[in-house]
Structure formats: structure tokens, C-alpha cells
């Protein structure tokens, strides 16, 4: 009996020693239920070091996503706005589903050639990037929505192809 208990304790110790972050538990809530805010915000790849501080996570999420969008478009993240340049300005709604998949939607769709190119790049991002979803107490996954203001400097070619 002592050997059995010792073996059982050894197995439990080994299992907990290899334990990683718990996977999400899918919540069983009604479709239009409102509830408490998630305990942790979504974690964009590269923002894991901020997982204890939701404000820092949210800020990192916006920075990393902005950088990725800029890279996909071969642009730089706009620091200061110059009066001599022309910019694409819009607000992006980002839905992070409970499985970590990103879905993008514009607040004001303009249907320009540049915006169509941007939509294509956002599709690529949603296929390539999986975000660790927001979680409630008890590891229940949560959908989460961000809004991200976009300001992108346009080149002469992009201005003329409106």
C-alpha cells in the first residue's frame, strides 16, 4: 500500500511539474449574456511578459499589431503627422474570438484601392497570427474587442489610385 501511495504521489508530482498554462474552458453562457470583465486581456505574440498587467497588455497589443500592419504594407508606423503628406485614416475594430482568431472590421469603409490592399493584408494577418484569448476567472475563454485608430501615410501611387 505504501508503494502504491508513493507511486501515485510521484506520478502527480511529475504531471504538475510539466504543467503549462491551462487551455481555455469554453464558457456556457447565453448568446447575449453580459458579465464580468475578463481577468486577463488577450495576449498578442511578443507581449507575454506583460501578462500580469492588463493595461500594459492592451498597449503592447496595439503597438505589435500596428507594427505588423505597417510591415505588411511596407510602411513605417506614423509618429508625427506632417501637413505636406496625405494619410489614410480610419478606425479598425478587432474581434479576438475565444479560440484566439482575429477578425477585422472598419468603422467607416471607403472602398479605395489602398483600402482593398489593406483588407487583403489584414486577412493575411488573421490567418498567420493566433492570439492567446482573454480569460475569465477559472480559465474560461472570452471574446474581446479592441478598436485601433489607423493613420497610414500614402505614397504618390496610392493617392493617384483612389
Tab-separated table of C-alpha atoms in Angstrom:
chain	number	residue	atom	x	y	z
A	1	UNK	CA	0.000	0.000	0.000
A	2	UNK	CA	2.865	2.398	0.849
A	3	UNK	CA	4.469	1.669	-2.526
A	4	UNK	CA	1.176	2.414	-4.292
A	5	UNK	CA	0.761	5.763	-2.488
A	6	UNK	CA	4.396	6.658	-3.185
A	7	UNK	CA	3.981	5.804	-6.872
A	8	UNK	CA	0.769	7.841	-7.045
A	9	UNK	CA	2.464	10.860	-5.454
A	10	UNK	CA	5.389	10.537	-7.844
A	11	UNK	CA	3.056	10.499	-10.858
A	12	UNK	CA	1.161	13.549	-9.592
A	13	UNK	CA	4.380	15.466	-8.952
A	14	UNK	CA	5.714	14.674	-12.423
A	15	UNK	CA	2.429	15.714	-14.077
A	16	UNK	CA	2.234	19.032	-12.242
A	17	UNK	CA	5.921	19.677	-12.907
A	18	UNK	CA	5.279	19.610	-16.663
A	19	UNK	CA	2.069	21.601	-16.447
A	20	UNK	CA	1.894	24.617	-18.718
A	21	UNK	CA	-0.707	27.297	-18.987
A	22	UNK	CA	-4.141	25.731	-18.857
A	23	UNK	CA	-6.109	25.660	-22.097
A	24	UNK	CA	-9.293	27.646	-22.268
A	25	UNK	CA	-12.517	26.231	-20.983
A	26	UNK	CA	-15.332	27.211	-23.332
A	27	UNK	CA	-17.936	29.140	-21.329
A	28	UNK	CA	-21.540	28.006	-21.337
A	29	UNK	CA	-23.356	31.322	-21.462
A	30	UNK	CA	-26.302	32.588	-23.373
A	31	UNK	CA	-25.546	34.383	-26.643
A	32	UNK	CA	-26.437	37.871	-25.386
A	33	UNK	CA	-25.153	37.472	-21.856
A	34	UNK	CA	-23.170	40.271	-20.315
A	35	UNK	CA	-20.937	39.506	-17.437
A	36	UNK	CA	-17.793	40.483	-15.643
A	37	UNK	CA	-14.785	41.797	-17.481
A	38	UNK	CA	-12.126	39.198	-18.252
A	39	UNK	CA	-9.425	38.643	-15.659
A	40	UNK	CA	-6.708	38.778	-18.320
A	41	UNK	CA	-6.701	40.648	-21.613
A	42	UNK	CA	-5.790	38.918	-24.886
A	43	UNK	CA	-2.057	38.356	-25.334
A	44	UNK	CA	-0.594	39.199	-28.738
A	45	UNK	CA	2.520	37.160	-29.648
A	46	UNK	CA	5.516	39.002	-28.207
A	47	UNK	CA	3.547	40.576	-25.329
A	48	UNK	CA	3.763	37.609	-22.934
A	49	UNK	CA	5.992	39.479	-20.484
A	50	UNK	CA	3.072	41.822	-19.692
A	51	UNK	CA	0.567	39.081	-18.840
A	52	UNK	CA	0.157	40.259	-15.241
A	53	UNK	CA	-0.793	43.838	-16.180
A	54	UNK	CA	-3.829	44.305	-18.460
A	55	UNK	CA	-3.111	47.973	-19.287
A	56	UNK	CA	0.381	47.066	-20.487
A	57	UNK	CA	-1.030	44.090	-22.411
A	58	UNK	CA	-3.542	46.315	-24.178
A	59	UNK	CA	-0.856	48.848	-25.059
A	60	UNK	CA	1.519	46.140	-26.299
A	61	UNK	CA	-1.291	44.574	-28.362
A	62	UNK	CA	-1.897	47.865	-30.196
A	63	UNK	CA	1.818	48.509	-30.791
A	64	UNK	CA	2.559	44.992	-32.069
A	65	UNK	CA	-0.476	44.898	-34.336
A	66	UNK	CA	0.296	48.375	-35.726
A	67	UNK	CA	3.874	47.306	-36.452
A	68	UNK	CA	2.679	44.136	-38.175
A	69	UNK	CA	0.200	46.052	-40.348
A	70	UNK	CA	2.931	48.557	-41.268
A	71	UNK	CA	5.348	45.732	-42.169
A	72	UNK	CA	2.745	44.013	-44.347
A	73	UNK	CA	2.196	47.280	-46.226
A	74	UNK	CA	5.945	48.094	-46.414
A	75	UNK	CA	5.304	51.229	-44.366
A	76	UNK	CA	6.520	52.737	-41.098
A	77	UNK	CA	4.366	53.359	-38.064
A	78	UNK	CA	3.387	57.040	-38.234
A	79	UNK	CA	4.965	59.024	-35.401
A	80	UNK	CA	4.125	62.604	-36.234
A	81	UNK	CA	1.699	63.791	-38.857
A	82	UNK	CA	3.111	66.144	-41.485
A	83	UNK	CA	0.865	68.680	-43.168
A	84	UNK	CA	2.579	68.070	-46.508
A	85	UNK	CA	1.635	64.361	-46.629
A	86	UNK	CA	-1.636	62.589	-47.394
A	87	UNK	CA	-2.864	59.954	-44.958
A	88	UNK	CA	-5.372	57.144	-44.872
A	89	UNK	CA	-7.284	57.479	-41.593
A	90	UNK	CA	-9.812	55.038	-40.243
A	91	UNK	CA	-10.669	53.091	-37.117
A	92	UNK	CA	-10.322	49.323	-37.060
A	93	UNK	CA	-12.472	47.072	-34.896
A	94	UNK	CA	-10.614	43.910	-33.875
A	95	UNK	CA	-12.573	40.956	-32.520
A	96	UNK	CA	-10.489	38.324	-30.768
A	97	UNK	CA	-12.570	35.184	-30.635
A	98	UNK	CA	-12.384	32.739	-27.737
A	99	UNK	CA	-10.135	30.494	-29.866
A	100	UNK	CA	-7.628	33.350	-30.472
A	101	UNK	CA	-8.594	34.054	-34.091
A	102	UNK	CA	-8.607	37.723	-35.147
A	103	UNK	CA	-11.420	39.301	-37.158
A	104	UNK	CA	-11.094	42.836	-38.522
A	105	UNK	CA	-13.775	45.346	-39.488
A	106	UNK	CA	-13.549	49.015	-40.451
A	107	UNK	CA	-15.756	51.573	-38.744
A	108	UNK	CA	-16.010	53.523	-41.999
A	109	UNK	CA	-15.316	51.537	-45.179
A	110	UNK	CA	-14.080	53.749	-48.035
A	111	UNK	CA	-13.543	51.083	-50.745
A	112	UNK	CA	-10.444	52.713	-52.205
A	113	UNK	CA	-7.698	50.753	-53.959
A	114	UNK	CA	-5.436	51.269	-50.948
A	115	UNK	CA	-8.105	50.103	-48.516
A	116	UNK	CA	-8.733	46.980	-50.606
A	117	UNK	CA	-4.997	46.226	-50.372
A	118	UNK	CA	-5.179	46.825	-46.614
A	119	UNK	CA	-8.118	44.416	-46.288
A	120	UNK	CA	-6.065	41.744	-48.056
A	121	UNK	CA	-3.127	42.297	-45.672
A	122	UNK	CA	-5.475	42.101	-42.658
A	123	UNK	CA	-6.757	38.739	-43.951
A	124	UNK	CA	-3.163	37.528	-44.125
A	125	UNK	CA	-2.576	38.672	-40.553
A	126	UNK	CA	-5.711	36.897	-39.309
A	127	UNK	CA	-4.525	33.674	-40.968
A	128	UNK	CA	-0.966	33.921	-39.607
A	129	UNK	CA	-1.429	35.256	-36.073
A	130	UNK	CA	-3.190	33.473	-33.243
A	131	UNK	CA	-3.657	35.471	-30.052
A	132	UNK	CA	-3.993	33.980	-26.593
A	133	UNK	CA	-7.624	34.894	-25.823
A	134	UNK	CA	-8.888	36.887	-22.873
A	135	UNK	CA	-9.818	34.756	-19.891
A	136	UNK	CA	-12.267	34.978	-17.043
A	137	UNK	CA	-11.680	33.556	-13.585
A	138	UNK	CA	-11.500	29.754	-13.814
A	139	UNK	CA	-9.773	29.811	-17.242
A	140	UNK	CA	-12.969	30.468	-19.181
A	141	UNK	CA	-12.158	31.995	-22.566
A	142	UNK	CA	-13.727	35.274	-23.556
A	143	UNK	CA	-14.234	37.094	-26.806
A	144	UNK	CA	-12.745	40.562	-26.681
A	145	UNK	CA	-12.968	43.623	-28.904
A	146	UNK	CA	-10.398	46.341	-29.424
A	147	UNK	CA	-10.548	49.412	-31.587
A	148	UNK	CA	-7.375	50.668	-33.200
A	149	UNK	CA	-7.069	54.042	-34.922
A	150	UNK	CA	-5.163	53.734	-38.193
A	151	UNK	CA	-3.164	56.570	-39.727
A	152	UNK	CA	-1.116	55.457	-42.709
A	153	UNK	CA	0.934	57.787	-44.896
A	154	UNK	CA	0.135	57.228	-48.555
A	155	UNK	CA	2.624	57.290	-51.393
A	156	UNK	CA	2.019	59.184	-54.670
A	157	UNK	CA	0.982	55.914	-56.381
A	158	UNK	CA	-1.539	55.134	-53.653
A	159	UNK	CA	-3.008	58.648	-53.788
A	160	UNK	CA	-3.469	58.546	-57.572
A	161	UNK	CA	-5.138	55.093	-57.482
A	162	UNK	CA	-8.035	56.249	-55.300
